[in-house]
PDB file of C-alpha atoms in Angstrom:
ATOM      1  CA  PHE A   1       8.894 -36.277 -20.607  1.00  0.00           C
ATOM      2  CA  ARG A   2      10.114 -39.500 -19.027  1.00  0.00           C
ATOM      3  CA  ILE A   3      13.646 -38.311 -18.362  1.00  0.00           C
ATOM      4  CA  TYR A   4      12.713 -35.016 -16.708  1.00  0.00           C
ATOM      5  CA  PRO A   5      12.681 -35.603 -12.904  1.00  0.00           C
ATOM      6  CA  SER A   6      10.079 -32.891 -12.213  1.00  0.00           C
ATOM      7  CA  ARG A   7       7.643 -34.099 -14.831  1.00  0.00           C
ATOM      8  CA  SER A   8       4.879 -34.291 -12.228  1.00  0.00           C
ATOM      9  CA  CYS A   9       4.941 -30.475 -12.097  1.00  0.00           C
ATOM     10  CA  PHE A  10       3.651 -30.272 -15.662  1.00  0.00           C
ATOM     11  CA  ARG A  11       0.031 -30.701 -16.673  1.00  0.00           C
ATOM     12  CA  THR A  12      -1.250 -31.801 -19.991  1.00  0.00           C
ATOM     13  CA  PRO A  13      -1.937 -28.781 -22.234  1.00  0.00           C
ATOM     14  CA  PHE A  14      -5.225 -30.326 -23.321  1.00  0.00           C
ATOM     15  CA  SER A  15      -6.923 -30.302 -19.939  1.00  0.00           C
ATOM     16  CA  ARG A  16      -9.212 -27.575 -18.693  1.00  0.00           C
ATOM     17  CA  GLU A  17      -8.831 -27.270 -14.946  1.00  0.00           C
ATOM     18  CA  GLU A  18     -11.847 -25.558 -13.442  1.00  0.00           C
ATOM     19  CA  GLY A  19     -12.805 -24.273 -16.882  1.00  0.00           C
ATOM     20  CA  MET A  20      -9.475 -22.488 -17.260  1.00  0.00           C
ATOM     21  CA  LEU A  21      -7.277 -22.945 -20.291  1.00  0.00           C
ATOM     22  CA  TYR A  22      -3.827 -24.323 -19.654  1.00  0.00           C
ATOM     23  CA  LEU A  23      -1.267 -21.524 -19.458  1.00  0.00           C
ATOM     24  CA  PHE A  24       2.221 -22.934 -19.238  1.00  0.00           C
ATOM     25  CA  PHE A  25       3.689 -19.653 -17.948  1.00  0.00           C
ATOM     26  CA  ALA A  26       1.552 -20.080 -14.828  1.00  0.00           C
ATOM     27  CA  ASN A  27       3.370 -23.298 -13.941  1.00  0.00           C
ATOM     28  CA  SER A  28       5.532 -22.987 -10.829  1.00  0.00           C
ATOM     29  CA  VAL A  29       8.541 -24.280 -12.781  1.00  0.00           C
ATOM     30  CA  PHE A  30       8.766 -20.885 -14.533  1.00  0.00           C
ATOM     31  CA  ALA A  31       8.670 -18.724 -11.384  1.00  0.00           C
ATOM     32  CA  GLY A  32      11.962 -16.864 -11.144  1.00  0.00           C
ATOM     33  CA  SER A  33      13.035 -18.009 -14.607  1.00  0.00           C
ATOM     34  CA  PRO A  34      14.177 -15.647 -17.380  1.00  0.00           C
ATOM     35  CA  LEU A  35      10.638 -15.911 -18.790  1.00  0.00           C
ATOM     36  CA  GLU A  36       9.342 -14.011 -15.757  1.00  0.00           C
ATOM     37  CA  GLU A  37      10.383 -10.691 -17.271  1.00  0.00           C
ATOM     38  CA  HIS A  38       7.579 -11.209 -19.830  1.00  0.00           C
ATOM     39  CA  PHE A  39       4.854 -12.098 -17.309  1.00  0.00           C
ATOM     40  CA  GLY A  40       3.631  -8.483 -17.150  1.00  0.00           C
ATOM     41  CA  GLU A  41       3.072  -8.239 -20.897  1.00  0.00           C
ATOM     42  CA  ILE A  42       1.257 -11.563 -20.955  1.00  0.00           C
ATOM     43  CA  THR A  43      -0.869 -10.686 -17.919  1.00  0.00           C
ATOM     44  CA  ALA A  44      -1.890  -7.354 -19.488  1.00  0.00           C
ATOM     45  CA  ALA A  45      -2.852  -9.144 -22.722  1.00  0.00           C
ATOM     46  CA  LEU A  46      -4.865 -11.724 -20.782  1.00  0.00           C
ATOM     47  CA  MET A  47      -6.691  -8.976 -18.882  1.00  0.00           C
ATOM     48  CA  LYS A  48      -7.552  -7.190 -22.152  1.00  0.00           C
ATOM     49  CA  ARG A  49      -9.103 -10.422 -23.405  1.00  0.00           C
ATOM     50  CA  SER A  50     -11.050 -10.898 -20.139  1.00  0.00           C
ATOM     51  CA  MET A  51      -9.067 -14.030 -19.296  1.00  0.00           C
ATOM     52  CA  ASN A  52      -8.982 -13.000 -15.660  1.00  0.00           C
ATOM     53  CA  ARG A  53      -8.456 -16.401 -14.062  1.00  0.00           C
ATOM     54  CA  GLU A  54      -5.451 -17.011 -16.283  1.00  0.00           C
ATOM     55  CA  ALA A  55      -4.096 -13.530 -15.495  1.00  0.00           C
ATOM     56  CA  GLU A  56      -4.572 -14.168 -11.790  1.00  0.00           C
ATOM     57  CA  ALA A  57      -2.749 -17.516 -12.052  1.00  0.00           C
ATOM     58  CA  LEU A  58       0.149 -15.791 -13.774  1.00  0.00           C
ATOM     59  CA  LEU A  59       0.302 -13.020 -11.164  1.00  0.00           C
ATOM     60  CA  ARG A  60       0.455 -15.658  -8.444  1.00  0.00           C
ATOM     61  CA  ASN A  61       3.431 -17.247 -10.209  1.00  0.00           C
ATOM     62  CA  TYR A  62       5.715 -14.211  -9.857  1.00  0.00           C
ATOM     63  CA  SER A  63       8.751 -14.797  -7.671  1.00  0.00           C
ATOM     64  CA  ASP A  64       9.344 -12.316  -4.838  1.00  0.00           C
ATOM     65  CA  ASN A  65      12.214 -10.795  -6.835  1.00  0.00           C
ATOM     66  CA  GLY A  66       9.854 -10.153  -9.757  1.00  0.00           C
ATOM     67  CA  HIS A  67       7.573  -7.792  -7.871  1.00  0.00           C
ATOM     68  CA  ASN A  68       8.165  -4.619  -9.865  1.00  0.00           C
ATOM     69  CA  TYR A  69       6.082  -1.556 -10.746  1.00  0.00           C
ATOM     70  CA  GLN A  70       4.148  -3.394 -13.454  1.00  0.00           C
ATOM     71  CA  TYR A  71       3.384  -6.313 -11.136  1.00  0.00           C
ATOM     72  CA  TYR A  72       1.935  -4.042  -8.454  1.00  0.00           C
ATOM     73  CA  MET A  73      -0.136  -2.077 -10.981  1.00  0.00           C
ATOM     74  CA  LEU A  74      -1.560  -5.266 -12.521  1.00  0.00           C
ATOM     75  CA  CYS A  75      -2.181  -6.782  -9.106  1.00  0.00           C
ATOM     76  CA  GLY A  76      -3.991  -3.651  -7.877  1.00  0.00           C
ATOM     77  CA  ASN A  77      -6.171  -3.550 -10.974  1.00  0.00           C
ATOM     78  CA  MET A  78      -7.001  -7.254 -10.701  1.00  0.00           C
ATOM     79  CA  ILE A  79      -8.025  -6.794  -7.061  1.00  0.00           C
ATOM     80  CA  LEU A  80     -10.166  -3.721  -7.860  1.00  0.00           C
ATOM     81  CA  ARG A  81     -11.789  -4.834 -11.087  1.00  0.00           C
ATOM     82  CA  HIS A  82     -11.969  -8.590 -10.776  1.00  0.00           C
ATOM     83  CA  ARG A  83     -11.969  -9.159  -7.000  1.00  0.00           C
ATOM     84  CA  MET A  84      -8.754 -11.170  -7.063  1.00  0.00           C
ATOM     85  CA  LYS A  85      -7.935 -12.663  -3.675  1.00  0.00           C
ATOM     86  CA  SER A  86      -4.574 -11.482  -2.384  1.00  0.00           C
ATOM     87  CA  HIS A  87      -2.689 -11.007   0.861  1.00  0.00           C
ATOM     88  CA  LEU A  88      -2.324  -7.356  -0.196  1.00  0.00           C
ATOM     89  CA  SER A  89      -5.144  -4.880  -0.596  1.00  0.00           C
ATOM     90  CA  ALA A  90      -5.497  -2.899  -3.808  1.00  0.00           C
ATOM     91  CA  SER A  91      -4.335   0.255  -2.032  1.00  0.00           C
ATOM     92  CA  ASP A  92      -1.243  -1.611  -0.788  1.00  0.00           C
ATOM     93  CA  CYS A  93      -0.427  -2.670  -4.349  1.00  0.00           C
ATOM     94  CA  PHE A  94      -0.715   0.887  -5.651  1.00  0.00           C
ATOM     95  CA  ALA A  95       1.287   2.200  -2.678  1.00  0.00           C
ATOM     96  CA  GLN A  96       4.079  -0.235  -3.580  1.00  0.00           C
ATOM     97  CA  ALA A  97       3.917   0.973  -7.192  1.00  0.00           C
ATOM     98  CA  LEU A  98       4.154   4.587  -5.948  1.00  0.00           C
ATOM     99  CA  ALA A  99       7.143   3.653  -3.801  1.00  0.00           C
ATOM    100  CA  LEU A 100       8.874   2.361  -6.921  1.00  0.00           C
ATOM    101  CA  ARG A 101       7.836   5.369  -9.049  1.00  0.00           C
ATOM    102  CA  PRO A 102       7.052   8.341  -6.793  1.00  0.00           C
ATOM    103  CA  GLY A 103       4.616  10.810  -8.297  1.00  0.00           C
ATOM    104  CA  ASP A 104       3.347   8.436 -10.992  1.00  0.00           C
ATOM    105  CA  ARG A 105      -0.164   9.608 -11.958  1.00  0.00           C
ATOM    106  CA  LYS A 106      -1.476   6.161 -12.919  1.00  0.00           C
ATOM    107  CA  ALA A 107      -0.377   4.667  -9.611  1.00  0.00           C
ATOM    108  CA  LEU A 108      -1.796   7.628  -7.678  1.00  0.00           C
ATOM    109  CA  THR A 109      -5.104   7.348  -9.562  1.00  0.00           C
ATOM    110  CA  GLY A 110      -5.233   3.637  -8.763  1.00  0.00           C
ATOM    111  CA  GLU A 111      -4.446   4.296  -5.125  1.00  0.00           C
ATOM    112  CA  ALA A 112      -7.185   6.946  -4.924  1.00  0.00           C
ATOM    113  CA  ARG A 113      -9.740   4.568  -6.477  1.00  0.00           C
ATOM    114  CA  ALA A 114      -8.638   1.774  -4.153  1.00  0.00           C
ATOM    115  CA  PHE A 115      -8.986   3.983  -1.076  1.00  0.00           C
ATOM    116  CA  PHE A 116     -12.462   4.978  -2.228  1.00  0.00           C
ATOM    117  CA  TYR A 117     -13.611   1.377  -2.765  1.00  0.00           C
ATOM    118  CA  GLU A 118     -12.092   0.397   0.593  1.00  0.00           C
ATOM    119  CA  GLU A 119     -14.187   3.226   2.111  1.00  0.00           C
ATOM    120  CA  ARG A 120     -11.082   5.058   3.320  1.00  0.00           C
ATOM    121  CA  TYR A 121     -12.508   8.400   2.257  1.00  0.00           C
ATOM    122  CA  THR A 122      -9.968  10.618   4.049  1.00  0.00           C
ATOM    123  CA  ASP A 123      -7.074   8.866   2.294  1.00  0.00           C
ATOM    124  CA  ALA A 124      -8.982   8.912  -1.004  1.00  0.00           C
ATOM    125  CA  ALA A 125      -9.659  12.643  -0.666  1.00  0.00           C
ATOM    126  CA  ASP A 126      -5.949  13.284  -0.018  1.00  0.00           C
ATOM    127  CA  ALA A 127      -4.973  11.261  -3.093  1.00  0.00           C
ATOM    128  CA  TYR A 128      -7.586  12.957  -5.273  1.00  0.00           C
ATOM    129  CA  SER A 129      -6.496  16.410  -4.075  1.00  0.00           C
ATOM    130  CA  ARG A 130      -2.922  15.598  -5.183  1.00  0.00           C
ATOM    131  CA  LEU A 131      -4.297  14.493  -8.554  1.00  0.00           C
ATOM    132  CA  ILE A 132      -6.310  17.708  -8.874  1.00  0.00           C
ATOM    133  CA  GLU A 133      -3.150  19.738  -8.207  1.00  0.00           C
ATOM    134  CA  SER A 134      -1.445  18.075 -11.168  1.00  0.00           C
ATOM    135  CA  GLN A 135      -4.570  17.938 -13.389  1.00  0.00           C
ATOM    136  CA  PRO A 136      -6.882  20.790 -12.392  1.00  0.00           C
ATOM    137  CA  ASP A 137      -9.142  20.303 -15.440  1.00  0.00           C
ATOM    138  CA  ASN A 138      -9.886  16.619 -14.834  1.00  0.00           C
ATOM    139  CA  ARG A 139     -13.588  16.567 -14.015  1.00  0.00           C
ATOM    140  CA  GLY A 140     -13.525  12.909 -12.958  1.00  0.00           C
ATOM    141  CA  HIS A 141     -10.957  13.599 -10.250  1.00  0.00           C
ATOM    142  CA  ILE A 142     -12.863  16.666  -9.081  1.00  0.00           C
ATOM    143  CA  LEU A 143     -16.129  14.733  -8.850  1.00  0.00           C
ATOM    144  CA  ALA A 144     -14.451  11.817  -7.071  1.00  0.00           C
ATOM    145  CA  TYR A 145     -12.856  14.261  -4.615  1.00  0.00           C
ATOM    146  CA  SER A 146     -16.209  15.909  -3.939  1.00  0.00           C
ATOM    147  CA  LEU A 147     -17.789  12.470  -3.473  1.00  0.00           C
ATOM    148  CA  CYS A 148     -15.135  11.657  -0.857  1.00  0.00           C
ATOM    149  CA  LEU A 149     -15.889  14.924   0.913  1.00  0.00           C
ATOM    150  CA  THR A 150     -19.615  14.136   0.773  1.00  0.00           C
ATOM    151  CA  ASN A 151     -18.992  10.715   2.331  1.00  0.00           C
ATOM    152  CA  LEU A 152     -17.012  12.478   5.068  1.00  0.00           C
ATOM    153  CA  ALA A 153     -20.013  14.794   5.619  1.00  0.00           C
ATOM    154  CA  ALA A 154     -17.924  17.817   4.561  1.00  0.00           C
ATOM    155  CA  TYR A 155     -20.727  19.164   2.395  1.00  0.00           C
ATOM    156  CA  ASP A 156     -19.602  22.785   2.587  1.00  0.00           C
ATOM    157  CA  LYS A 157     -16.194  21.823   1.157  1.00  0.00           C
ATOM    158  CA  ALA A 158     -17.699  19.549  -1.524  1.00  0.00           C
ATOM    159  CA  LEU A 159     -20.261  22.012  -2.896  1.00  0.00           C
ATOM    160  CA  PRO A 160     -17.810  24.431  -4.610  1.00  0.00           C
ATOM    161  CA  PHE A 161     -16.130  21.544  -6.428  1.00  0.00           C
ATOM    162  CA  ILE A 162     -19.430  20.117  -7.591  1.00  0.00           C
ATOM    163  CA  SER A 163     -20.781  23.477  -8.753  1.00  0.00           C
ATOM    164  CA  SER A 164     -17.525  24.406 -10.550  1.00  0.00           C
ATOM    165  CA  THR A 165     -17.582  21.103 -12.409  1.00  0.00           C
ATOM    166  CA  MET A 166     -21.210  21.511 -13.408  1.00  0.00           C
ATOM    167  CA  SER A 167     -20.760  25.102 -14.555  1.00  0.00           C
ATOM    168  CA  ASN A 168     -17.563  24.460 -16.540  1.00  0.00           C
ATOM    169  CA  PRO A 169     -18.291  22.079 -19.434  1.00  0.00           C
ATOM    170  CA  THR A 170     -14.758  22.468 -20.835  1.00  0.00           C
ATOM    171  CA  THR A 171     -13.197  20.263 -18.173  1.00  0.00           C
ATOM    172  CA  ARG A 172     -12.364  16.908 -19.626  1.00  0.00           C
ATOM    173  CA  GLN A 173     -13.472  13.463 -18.522  1.00  0.00           C
ATOM    174  CA  PRO A 174     -10.661  11.189 -17.379  1.00  0.00           C
ATOM    175  CA  THR A 175      -9.527   8.151 -19.304  1.00  0.00           C
ATOM    176  CA  VAL A 176      -8.911   5.866 -16.368  1.00  0.00           C
TER     177      VAL A 176
END
């Protein structure tokens, strides 16, 4: 510890800064290191355990070169579900993920949800209509699409979707 010139970058592993456990991966020394390829797995595990501040700290530690599909998906979900502060919006994160994997259903679902929560109902309706084309039996997407249309005051377009969903109990609920 004494011979390492950047020792001031390290914190003691026994401290709790702002109630957060010390996570050595979140230290800036590891940004861009070979360990960065495992940040996504660790962030996903932290999110599953509701360790959102730690997950957010790890997402902030990604180098610019490490921004891959998994990073954008995790970042979008953290912004939507846990109100993470970011220079990107959730819809921007999912759009970046879609740019890396065009046609990916998870990224498109995330983008549709993000548009809806950002009150961009026209964009959300477009995204949900693309999802309905690929999954016509997904009742959650149909209801979300009809909700977008309702928010756009397109009641006549929304009504057939709502009534078809209510009359057809065999459509499945999404696992989003």
